[in-house]
Amino acid sequence: MQLVRAHVLVCGGTGCTSSGSKQVQEFLTKELEKHKLEQEIKIVETGCHGFCEMGPLVIVYPEGTFYVRVTPEDVPEIVEEHLLKGRIVNRLLYKAPATEEQIPAYKEITFYKKQLRVALRNCGSINPENIQEYIARGGYEGLEKVLFEMTPEQVIDEIKRSGLRGRGGGGFPTGMKWEFCRRSPGDLKYLICNADEGDPGAFMDRSVLEGDPHTLIEGMAIGAYAIGCREGYIYVRAEYPLAIKRLKIAIAQAEELGLLGENILGSGFSFDLHIKEGAGAFVCGEETALMASIEGRRGMPRVRPPFPAQRGLWDKPSNINNVETFANVPVIIMRGADWFASMGTEKSKGTKVFALTGKVNNTGLVEVPMGITLREVIYEIGGGIVGGKQFKGVQIGGPSGGCIPNELIDTPIDYESLIAAGAMMGSGGLVVMDETTCMVDLARFFLNFTQAESCGKCTPCREGTKRMLEILTRICEGKGVPEDIDTLERLGRVIKGTALCGLGNTAPNPVLSTLRYFRHEYEAHILDKRCPAHACSALLVYTIDEEKCIGCGRCLKACPVGAISGEKKEPHKIDPEKCIKCGTCFEKCRQDAILRL
Ligand SMILES: Cc1cc2nc3c(=O)[nH]c(=O)nc-3n(C[C@H](O)[C@H](O)[C@H](O)COP(=O)(O)O)c2cc1C
Ligand code: FES
């Protein structure tokens, strides 16, 4: 085996690829050749590290030096300074937002320090297109162990004892679900992986698929053995081309090594895995709709029972789990149920991956132990609120999740606590909001999404969400009436209780939770015709304070519609008829002379 002196990891995740990591990698290859270093230094294209905002990322081992926002032009300096002379290129290091301190080591960066990577354990560390790298990290040992040392019942028992709950939203205990399907009568059963990931802004599952596809394959093979399935499907949206490409490569490699297909490792157990590309409708993530879609029918949910474990794909008993759920399985088998259950809270074990976005300094993908508080995630991992603004709340659980206000920032992240606070774990969206976010507008944004994605099969969801959206739009435009609040609450409750599937059952959550904690904002819009966050443009009025205006002309020059007039050194005026309320004058004025009412 050839020994190398250093590894240079170049992130090949979708985020870094879109900010130019492929070109960085090409330049790096050429530069290493130029210096005749290609035998000594190995380039590894990895999956996402989670900190996409700082991409393209380059990490040099053995030191673990973390370079951010690397451009092709930076490559010669990295090679000449770091790889030839052993000197760190300081200007490319990550800077802590609060202190501006440069942090060279990957593990010392606050974004990573409090994370605990179980599902993402290999993402960013291995080349996902090379099965040997997965095997070198202990990959497929879990599968080997179950096939030769454990009965299916023992596997189910181990998963049950670990306390693993589904990471796709509902949090149903995985071992129990496997047991139902195993006990269901019938020889032909299917195992399905839900990799639809329809939540806007979410990329938890995509990162596992792109960064560590073998983890999913191994988790599924273990699940198939436990339940007694010979065939499986991964339902992945067609908008994830890199994930599909890497899954195909991984399946082919696993088949070649006898880790998938007929008579796996000579054990007598066989499992075939297929990929089904979905067309990208949110409702297709709902399990009965997803199965209809695999069968080639329109992705519409149906009434349950019968549950998929009784009658699922092609009317056969079927088990469906999320990508992150499966990604936890091989580690549980190898490290044991007790190890897994030692992380998290009493009822929520292990870790959870979140897509941290919004008004927080460090956005990206984070994996944290269950039970960590929102404050730790926002202020320690996320580095606090952008521009030092006031924290207002978080929207957690995706489009059908709920809002948690700043008073509850010490809420632990676990299934029960989030539900008690009026939100839910969901699949892992975590949007941080500051004082400039209007909660009525936010509720409208999410309802607009679920309303557009409703398949229309049941009346409460089809008609009810439409009515709720109309009311919210009216309120944001300053045309709300006092009865609107009661109507929203009543409609929300009815839709939750009567809709056919989870989409309708949860669609009113953003509205109901904002009404619970931010009712005063609804009242301000309706009664005072005022948006307290100054976000709803229909309710804003811009004027100029004549006492403060020095007639510098900055606002006049910046106004895109010529709504501002005035002579130099004389107070200016805004024509309300022409003003489009874009706020440019407000941002440009250095005298605080623009008033936003
Ligand atoms: C409208 C809707 C969309 C959903 N989208 C997803 C999804 O994208 N991925 C997912 O794993 N689960 C999704 N779910 C939940 C699944 O229906 C199902 O509960 C889950 O895949 C089960 O896996 P788990 O037990 O491992 O969580 C969705 C549910 C609903 C109602
Ligand atoms: S894609 Fe590179 S860090 Fe996410």
XYZ file of C-alpha atoms and ligand atoms in Angstrom:
632
model
C 0.000 0.000 0.000
C 1.225 3.443 -0.873
C 1.699 5.805 2.079
C 0.811 9.461 1.765
C 2.122 12.353 3.807
C -1.025 14.481 3.800
C -4.670 14.349 2.786
C -6.389 17.373 1.351
C -10.151 17.112 1.717
C -12.112 19.194 -0.760
C -15.829 19.427 -0.060
C -17.865 18.072 -2.954
C -21.275 18.647 -1.358
C -23.937 20.517 -3.310
C -23.338 23.788 -1.395
C -19.581 23.877 -1.969
C -19.939 22.636 -5.542
C -22.226 25.558 -6.309
C -19.672 27.963 -4.855
C -16.874 26.536 -7.013
C -15.243 23.573 -5.222
C -14.867 21.554 -8.442
C -12.584 24.213 -9.890
C -10.623 24.398 -6.631
C -10.111 20.639 -6.874
C -8.980 20.842 -10.516
C -6.469 23.579 -9.697
C -5.240 21.570 -6.738
C -4.662 18.475 -8.893
C -2.651 20.521 -11.419
C -0.671 22.327 -8.751
C 0.285 19.074 -7.008
C 1.416 17.663 -10.357
C 3.430 20.806 -11.028
C 5.318 20.316 -7.762
C 5.515 16.528 -8.249
C 3.560 16.006 -5.047
C 0.829 13.752 -6.433
C 2.382 10.607 -4.913
C 2.845 12.224 -1.514
C -0.394 14.097 -1.080
C -3.827 12.676 -1.708
C -6.863 14.754 -2.666
C -10.165 13.408 -1.321
C -13.483 14.741 -2.566
C -15.878 14.477 0.373
C -19.547 15.036 1.110
C -20.928 18.071 2.930
C -19.346 19.216 6.215
C -22.425 21.210 7.105
C -20.806 24.643 7.060
C -21.756 25.323 3.423
C -22.038 29.064 4.037
C -18.239 29.137 4.396
C -17.612 27.023 1.297
C -15.760 25.968 -0.703
C -14.110 24.209 2.241
C -10.659 22.642 2.124
C -9.267 20.703 5.081
C -5.670 19.594 5.327
C -4.771 16.530 7.397
C -2.962 15.373 9.546
C -3.182 18.860 11.121
C -6.904 19.279 10.454
C -6.441 22.845 9.196
C -9.752 24.289 8.102
C -9.663 26.674 5.122
C -12.811 28.550 4.153
C -14.097 30.290 1.011
C -11.178 28.940 -0.977
C -10.952 30.108 -4.584
C -8.865 28.540 -7.386
C -6.512 31.546 -7.068
C -5.780 30.568 -3.450
C -4.603 27.088 -4.417
C -0.928 27.872 -5.313
C -0.471 29.545 -1.924
C -1.951 26.552 -0.055
C 0.381 24.209 -1.937
C 3.537 26.313 -1.665
C 3.056 27.550 1.890
C 1.184 24.768 3.654
C 1.967 21.585 1.747
C 5.586 22.374 0.864
C 6.724 24.562 3.755
C 4.308 23.555 6.527
C 3.125 27.137 7.103
C -0.584 27.799 7.606
C -2.183 30.322 5.225
C -3.736 32.536 7.884
C -5.870 34.645 5.610
C -7.946 31.600 4.611
C -8.763 30.516 8.161
C -12.212 30.765 9.697
C -12.780 33.861 11.878
C -15.073 33.673 14.931
C -17.907 36.182 14.281
C -17.854 37.744 17.750
C -14.107 38.004 18.376
C -12.632 37.941 14.837
C -10.192 35.371 16.213
C -8.740 33.090 13.541
C -9.245 29.417 14.341
C -7.026 26.976 12.442
C -8.281 23.620 13.749
C -11.511 22.103 12.476
C -12.403 20.702 15.898
C -11.927 24.020 17.704
C -14.491 25.918 15.646
C -17.546 26.661 17.803
C -19.822 25.514 14.987
C -18.434 21.974 15.381
C -17.475 21.918 19.067
C -20.928 21.185 20.515
C -22.014 18.875 17.730
C -22.162 15.128 18.095
C -21.980 13.321 14.807
C -23.621 9.912 14.631
C -25.755 9.920 11.482
C -23.247 12.281 9.854
C -20.192 10.479 11.284
C -18.580 9.919 7.895
C -19.943 12.926 6.009
C -17.051 15.170 5.077
C -14.426 12.604 6.126
C -14.565 9.998 3.368
C -14.858 9.826 -0.373
C -18.485 8.740 -0.808
C -17.756 7.206 -4.203
C -15.258 4.738 -2.783
C -16.675 1.805 -0.811
C -13.215 0.980 0.554
C -13.161 4.251 2.492
C -16.493 3.352 4.104
C -15.229 -0.136 4.934
C -12.032 1.334 6.395
C -14.211 3.287 8.854
C -15.919 0.080 10.049
C -18.571 0.089 7.349
C -20.591 -3.104 6.668
C -19.310 -4.667 9.914
C -22.794 -4.145 11.371
C -24.341 -6.038 8.481
C -21.838 -8.859 8.839
C -22.558 -9.013 12.574
C -26.326 -9.325 12.191
C -26.075 -11.895 9.401
C -23.734 -14.219 11.258
C -24.228 -13.515 14.951
C -27.790 -12.326 15.448
C -31.303 -13.539 14.772
C -33.779 -11.081 13.242
C -35.571 -10.921 16.614
C -32.318 -9.981 18.354
C -31.742 -7.178 15.838
C -35.238 -5.805 16.462
C -34.689 -6.073 20.190
C -31.400 -4.149 19.940
C -33.059 -1.349 17.959
C -35.964 -1.271 20.417
C -33.636 -1.064 23.421
C -31.627 1.737 21.778
C -34.730 3.930 21.867
C -34.266 5.004 18.216
C -37.306 6.921 16.971
C -38.081 7.848 13.363
C -36.267 10.980 12.223
C -38.715 11.714 9.389
C -41.070 13.732 11.576
C -43.441 11.641 13.657
C -40.843 10.057 15.950
C -42.418 6.586 16.001
C -40.179 3.956 17.696
C -38.261 2.235 14.897
C -37.855 -1.187 16.519
C -41.582 -1.398 17.175
C -42.362 -0.486 13.573
C -39.995 -3.203 12.332
C -41.641 -5.731 14.638
C -45.152 -4.938 13.317
C -44.005 -5.528 9.779
C -42.048 -8.682 10.662
C -45.139 -10.142 12.364
C -47.446 -9.213 9.498
C -48.415 -12.369 7.569
C -46.972 -12.818 4.079
C -43.724 -13.934 2.459
C -43.214 -10.924 0.240
C -42.514 -7.697 2.138
C -40.937 -4.413 1.119
C -38.534 -2.052 2.820
C -38.700 1.577 1.733
C -36.468 4.527 2.446
C -38.152 7.910 2.400
C -35.582 10.246 0.839
C -38.177 12.651 -0.519
C -37.153 15.550 1.745
C -39.792 17.977 0.578
C -39.349 20.621 3.303
C -38.093 23.874 1.768
C -34.562 24.720 2.921
C -33.907 21.251 4.356
C -30.916 19.211 3.253
C -30.316 16.781 6.110
C -31.124 13.645 4.149
C -29.464 14.895 0.981
C -26.205 15.313 2.895
C -26.248 11.700 4.054
C -27.106 10.454 0.560
C -24.357 12.528 -1.025
C -21.759 12.238 1.721
C -22.181 8.677 2.980
C -24.543 6.606 0.787
C -23.219 3.269 2.088
C -24.505 4.071 5.588
C -28.024 4.124 4.202
C -27.506 0.938 2.202
C -26.073 -0.869 5.227
C -28.867 0.418 7.506
C -31.468 -0.751 5.009
C -29.865 -4.186 4.574
C -29.876 -4.640 8.353
C -33.527 -3.556 8.505
C -34.435 -5.894 5.643
C -32.817 -8.834 7.438
C -34.651 -7.976 10.685
C -38.071 -7.633 9.047
C -37.674 -10.331 6.396
C -37.695 -8.238 3.201
C -36.056 -9.362 -0.033
C -36.578 -6.145 -1.885
C -36.252 -2.466 -1.100
C -36.782 0.954 -2.638
C -35.133 4.297 -2.024
C -37.600 7.034 -2.982
C -35.473 10.076 -3.768
C -36.505 13.271 -5.481
C -35.220 13.867 -8.998
C -34.015 17.341 -7.937
C -31.192 15.597 -6.062
C -29.046 14.499 -9.035
C -25.773 14.210 -7.078
C -27.465 12.098 -4.418
C -28.915 9.795 -7.096
C -25.561 9.498 -8.855
C -23.747 8.580 -5.630
C -26.464 6.144 -4.580
C -26.206 4.357 -7.923
C -22.424 4.112 -7.606
C -22.726 2.863 -4.024
C -25.353 0.219 -4.868
C -23.225 -1.080 -7.761
C -20.105 -1.247 -5.547
C -21.977 -3.026 -2.745
C -23.389 -5.552 -5.234
C -19.951 -6.191 -6.662
C -18.555 -7.013 -3.225
C -21.491 -9.292 -2.397
C -22.890 -6.890 0.214
C -26.186 -6.522 -1.650
C -28.124 -8.831 -3.960
C -28.170 -12.632 -3.907
C -26.840 -14.558 -0.916
C -25.117 -11.638 0.859
C -21.629 -12.631 2.092
C -22.681 -16.270 1.639
C -25.170 -15.982 4.494
C -28.174 -17.181 2.526
C -29.887 -13.789 2.981
C -30.680 -11.850 -0.217
C -31.710 -8.223 -0.623
C -32.135 -6.176 -3.807
C -32.266 -2.417 -3.677
C -33.838 -0.117 -6.291
C -33.974 3.642 -6.679
C -37.269 5.340 -7.487
C -36.972 8.952 -8.566
C -39.828 11.155 -7.369
C -41.014 14.256 -9.178
C -40.722 16.464 -6.114
C -44.169 16.989 -4.615
C -44.217 17.628 -0.854
C -47.189 15.316 -0.318
C -45.221 12.391 -1.809
C -43.256 12.317 1.465
C -46.426 11.089 3.179
C -45.987 7.336 3.321
C -49.170 6.145 1.593
C -48.761 8.783 -1.149
C -45.134 7.746 -1.548
C -46.106 4.116 -2.066
C -48.758 5.110 -4.613
C -46.049 7.033 -6.441
C -43.676 4.025 -6.494
C -46.535 1.978 -7.959
C -46.726 4.506 -10.788
C -49.936 6.153 -9.627
C -50.503 9.795 -8.699
C -48.932 10.508 -5.291
C -52.058 10.914 -3.187
C -52.460 9.707 0.402
C -55.116 7.213 1.431
C -56.944 6.585 4.679
C -55.153 4.481 7.308
C -55.756 1.765 8.537
C -54.741 -0.486 6.919
C -51.254 0.691 7.858
C -48.312 0.053 5.522
C -47.096 -2.703 7.868
C -50.344 -4.550 7.056
C -50.960 -3.470 3.454
C -48.389 -1.265 1.820
C -46.586 -1.300 -1.489
C -48.509 -3.449 -4.016
C -50.712 -4.450 -1.050
C -47.807 -6.266 0.622
C -46.630 -5.554 4.185
C -44.142 -2.683 3.948
C -41.915 -0.747 6.272
C -40.911 2.828 5.570
C -38.196 4.814 7.331
C -36.389 8.061 6.854
C -32.731 8.335 5.638
C -31.408 9.599 8.977
C -33.229 6.815 10.826
C -31.467 4.185 8.707
C -28.124 6.015 9.021
C -28.223 5.435 12.800
C -28.802 1.676 12.497
C -25.280 0.373 11.635
C -23.717 2.303 14.543
C -26.338 1.031 16.981
C -25.545 -2.543 15.934
C -21.796 -2.034 16.258
C -21.671 0.107 19.400
C -24.754 -1.345 21.070
C -28.156 -0.160 22.213
C -26.818 1.015 25.586
C -24.269 3.307 23.983
C -26.963 4.910 21.794
C -29.422 5.183 24.681
C -26.780 6.959 26.775
C -27.175 10.001 24.502
C -30.205 12.252 24.700
C -33.121 12.421 27.120
C -35.306 9.801 28.763
C -37.716 9.493 25.846
C -35.659 10.951 22.987
C -32.398 9.087 22.482
C -29.435 9.784 20.248
C -28.902 12.848 18.101
C -30.831 14.862 15.523
C -29.643 16.623 12.387
C -30.975 20.136 11.767
C -30.712 22.599 8.910
C -29.965 25.778 10.859
C -30.990 28.853 8.875
C -32.385 32.354 9.236
C -30.927 35.279 11.161
C -28.131 33.344 12.832
C -24.414 33.918 12.205
C -23.396 30.316 11.421
C -25.959 28.719 9.179
C -25.586 25.124 8.013
C -26.193 21.516 8.855
C -25.709 20.538 12.487
C -26.083 17.274 14.378
C -26.719 17.680 18.099
C -27.519 15.389 21.013
C -31.222 15.310 21.889
C -31.935 17.419 24.949
C -29.603 20.263 23.962
C -31.367 23.594 24.413
C -32.367 25.975 21.669
C -30.108 28.566 23.312
C -27.043 26.335 22.944
C -27.820 25.690 19.293
C -28.481 29.337 18.462
C -25.784 31.050 20.509
C -23.004 28.465 20.751
C -23.202 26.494 17.502
C -24.968 29.217 15.535
C -22.759 32.006 16.916
C -25.704 34.266 17.858
C -27.967 36.591 15.912
C -26.725 38.391 12.799
C -25.771 42.021 13.442
C -26.307 41.587 17.207
C -30.070 42.069 16.739
C -32.719 40.918 19.216
C -33.645 37.210 19.063
C -37.385 36.799 18.542
C -38.019 33.070 18.211
C -37.468 29.938 16.151
C -39.646 28.141 13.683
C -38.914 24.464 14.147
C -40.217 21.379 12.358
C -40.472 22.572 8.753
C -43.501 24.084 7.013
C -45.904 22.339 9.369
C -43.894 23.019 12.502
C -44.438 25.766 15.011
C -42.844 28.902 16.427
C -41.185 29.019 19.820
C -40.738 32.524 21.304
C -37.623 33.968 22.962
C -39.033 33.368 26.479
C -38.759 29.639 25.784
C -35.213 29.693 24.437
C -34.112 27.245 27.144
C -36.504 24.573 25.856
C -34.640 21.286 25.342
C -34.819 19.842 21.858
C -36.668 16.553 22.260
C -39.936 15.216 20.829
C -42.120 15.839 23.899
C -40.790 19.285 24.869
C -41.231 20.632 21.354
C -44.815 19.373 21.139
C -45.573 20.850 24.568
C -44.295 24.191 23.274
C -46.666 24.002 20.287
C -44.015 23.034 17.728
C -42.626 19.645 16.653
C -39.358 17.951 15.760
C -40.391 17.468 12.133
C -37.610 16.363 9.881
C -35.184 19.047 11.044
C -35.821 22.595 9.812
C -34.716 25.229 12.340
C -35.231 28.831 11.258
C -34.005 31.566 13.592
C -35.928 34.836 13.616
C -34.979 38.295 14.847
C -36.903 41.493 15.550
C -37.338 42.203 11.825
C -39.452 39.076 11.209
C -43.209 39.630 11.136
C -44.887 36.591 12.653
C -48.118 37.024 10.695
C -46.158 37.213 7.467
C -44.134 34.150 8.510
C -47.290 32.137 9.182
C -48.577 33.255 5.792
C -45.340 32.145 4.104
C -45.573 28.589 5.468
C -49.298 28.280 4.877
C -48.781 29.474 1.330
C -46.386 26.529 0.864
C -48.628 23.833 2.375
C -51.700 25.217 0.614
C -49.937 25.063 -2.761
C -48.683 21.536 -2.007
C -52.033 20.148 -0.833
C -53.029 17.361 -3.219
C -56.664 18.440 -2.979
C -58.092 15.016 -2.184
C -59.826 16.047 1.053
C -62.000 19.116 1.536
C -60.659 20.403 4.882
C -57.142 20.648 3.519
C -58.059 21.781 -0.013
C -60.618 24.452 0.942
C -59.706 25.146 4.565
C -56.071 26.063 3.995
C -57.149 28.281 1.101
C -59.538 30.225 3.369
C -56.880 30.545 6.063
C -54.403 31.866 3.522
C -56.907 34.429 2.242
C -57.433 35.708 5.782
C -53.704 35.932 6.511
C -53.076 37.782 3.266
C -55.828 40.237 4.131
C -54.335 40.847 7.581
C -50.865 41.476 6.112
C -52.394 43.968 3.681
C -54.023 45.884 6.518
C -57.533 44.721 5.623
C -58.062 42.362 8.568
C -61.155 42.491 10.777
C -61.323 41.546 14.489
C -63.272 38.298 13.821
C -60.380 37.016 11.695
C -58.455 35.764 14.714
C -61.332 33.573 15.908
C -61.974 32.303 12.392
C -58.300 31.369 11.954
C -58.292 29.465 15.246
C -61.539 27.654 14.471
C -60.535 26.719 10.926
C -57.106 25.626 12.121
C -58.560 23.290 14.728
C -61.087 21.786 12.295
C -58.472 21.170 9.580
C -56.098 19.571 12.080
C -58.780 17.211 13.282
C -60.421 16.251 9.996
C -57.843 16.268 7.174
C -57.026 12.972 5.492
C -53.266 12.988 5.940
C -50.413 14.515 7.880
C -50.113 17.441 5.484
C -53.524 18.812 6.421
C -53.284 17.640 10.032
C -50.246 19.832 10.592
C -50.673 22.660 8.057
C -52.351 25.056 10.558
C -49.492 24.689 13.093
C -47.523 27.807 12.063
C -50.694 29.901 12.350
C -51.869 28.394 15.639
C -48.446 28.644 17.281
C -47.898 32.250 16.218
C -51.389 33.056 17.495
C -50.463 31.418 20.781
C -47.274 33.409 21.354
C -47.563 36.464 19.101
C -51.286 37.281 19.182
C -50.414 40.926 19.848
C -48.817 41.120 16.397
C -52.044 39.917 14.763
C -53.977 42.469 16.826
C -51.596 45.282 15.862
C -52.133 44.478 12.161
C -55.920 44.261 12.518
C -56.750 46.948 15.071
C -53.949 49.518 14.668
C -53.152 48.772 11.010
C -49.499 48.544 12.041
C -46.831 45.878 11.511
C -44.642 45.920 14.660
C -41.708 44.297 12.809
C -41.973 46.844 9.971
C -42.046 43.990 7.473
C -45.519 44.163 5.863
C -45.009 46.804 3.207
C -48.724 47.612 2.806
C -48.763 48.866 6.404
C -45.640 51.001 6.258
C -45.397 54.751 5.822
C -42.053 56.483 5.197
C -41.642 60.173 5.995
C -38.716 62.534 6.591
C -38.065 64.263 9.912
C -37.415 67.853 8.822
C -35.545 68.632 12.039
C -32.996 65.935 11.412
C -32.684 66.071 7.595
C -29.572 68.006 6.489
C -30.377 67.777 2.769
C -27.355 65.622 1.892
C -29.250 63.992 -0.995
C -28.234 60.384 -0.228
C -31.858 59.237 -0.011
C -32.828 61.194 -3.106
C -30.079 59.550 -5.176
C -30.861 56.086 -3.859
C -34.649 56.109 -4.286
C -35.366 53.806 -7.263
C -38.670 55.496 -8.184
C -37.843 59.192 -7.743
C -40.271 59.625 -4.848
C -37.929 61.963 -2.927
C -37.420 65.639 -3.723
C -35.636 68.603 -2.137
C -32.845 71.122 -2.623
C -29.311 70.572 -1.352
C -28.912 71.458 2.328
C -32.721 71.813 2.634
C -34.999 69.189 4.271
C -36.268 66.636 1.713
C -39.758 65.185 1.236
C -41.201 61.800 0.247
C -44.162 61.674 -2.129
C -46.440 58.953 -0.587
C -48.126 58.389 -3.966
C -44.855 57.426 -5.643
C -43.208 55.641 -2.661
C -43.040 51.851 -3.145
C -41.933 51.304 0.491
C -38.759 49.482 -0.443
C -36.864 50.946 2.527
C -33.772 51.990 0.507
C -33.915 55.581 1.857
C -34.183 54.250 5.414
C -31.029 52.174 4.934
C -29.043 54.947 3.208
C -29.810 57.841 5.609
C -26.969 58.576 8.031
C -28.933 61.143 10.072
C -31.756 58.842 11.235
C -34.031 61.335 9.511
C -36.217 58.782 7.701
C -39.142 57.717 9.855
C -40.746 54.323 9.310
C -44.196 54.200 10.879
C -46.846 15.860 3.894
C -45.813 14.972 4.491
C -44.510 14.985 4.001
C -43.548 14.157 4.536
N -42.282 14.210 4.028
C -41.346 13.359 4.509
C -40.037 13.356 3.967
O -39.718 14.134 3.065
N -39.129 12.478 4.474
C -39.461 11.604 5.474
O -38.625 10.790 5.875
N -40.676 11.603 6.019
C -41.629 12.446 5.566
N -42.876 12.406 6.098
C -43.155 11.412 7.157
C -43.389 10.060 6.501
O -44.716 9.989 6.057
C -43.100 8.892 7.425
O -43.728 9.093 8.628
C -41.621 8.675 7.653
O -40.922 8.572 6.452
C -41.404 7.433 8.473
O -40.041 7.232 8.731
P -39.441 7.314 10.204
O -40.292 6.456 11.088
O -38.062 6.783 10.036
O -39.503 8.749 10.593
C -43.870 13.266 5.594
C -45.175 13.246 6.094
C -46.125 14.095 5.552
C -47.495 14.051 6.106
S -21.441 21.476 0.682
Fe -19.481 21.885 1.522
S -19.925 22.259 3.563
Fe -21.876 21.786 2.751
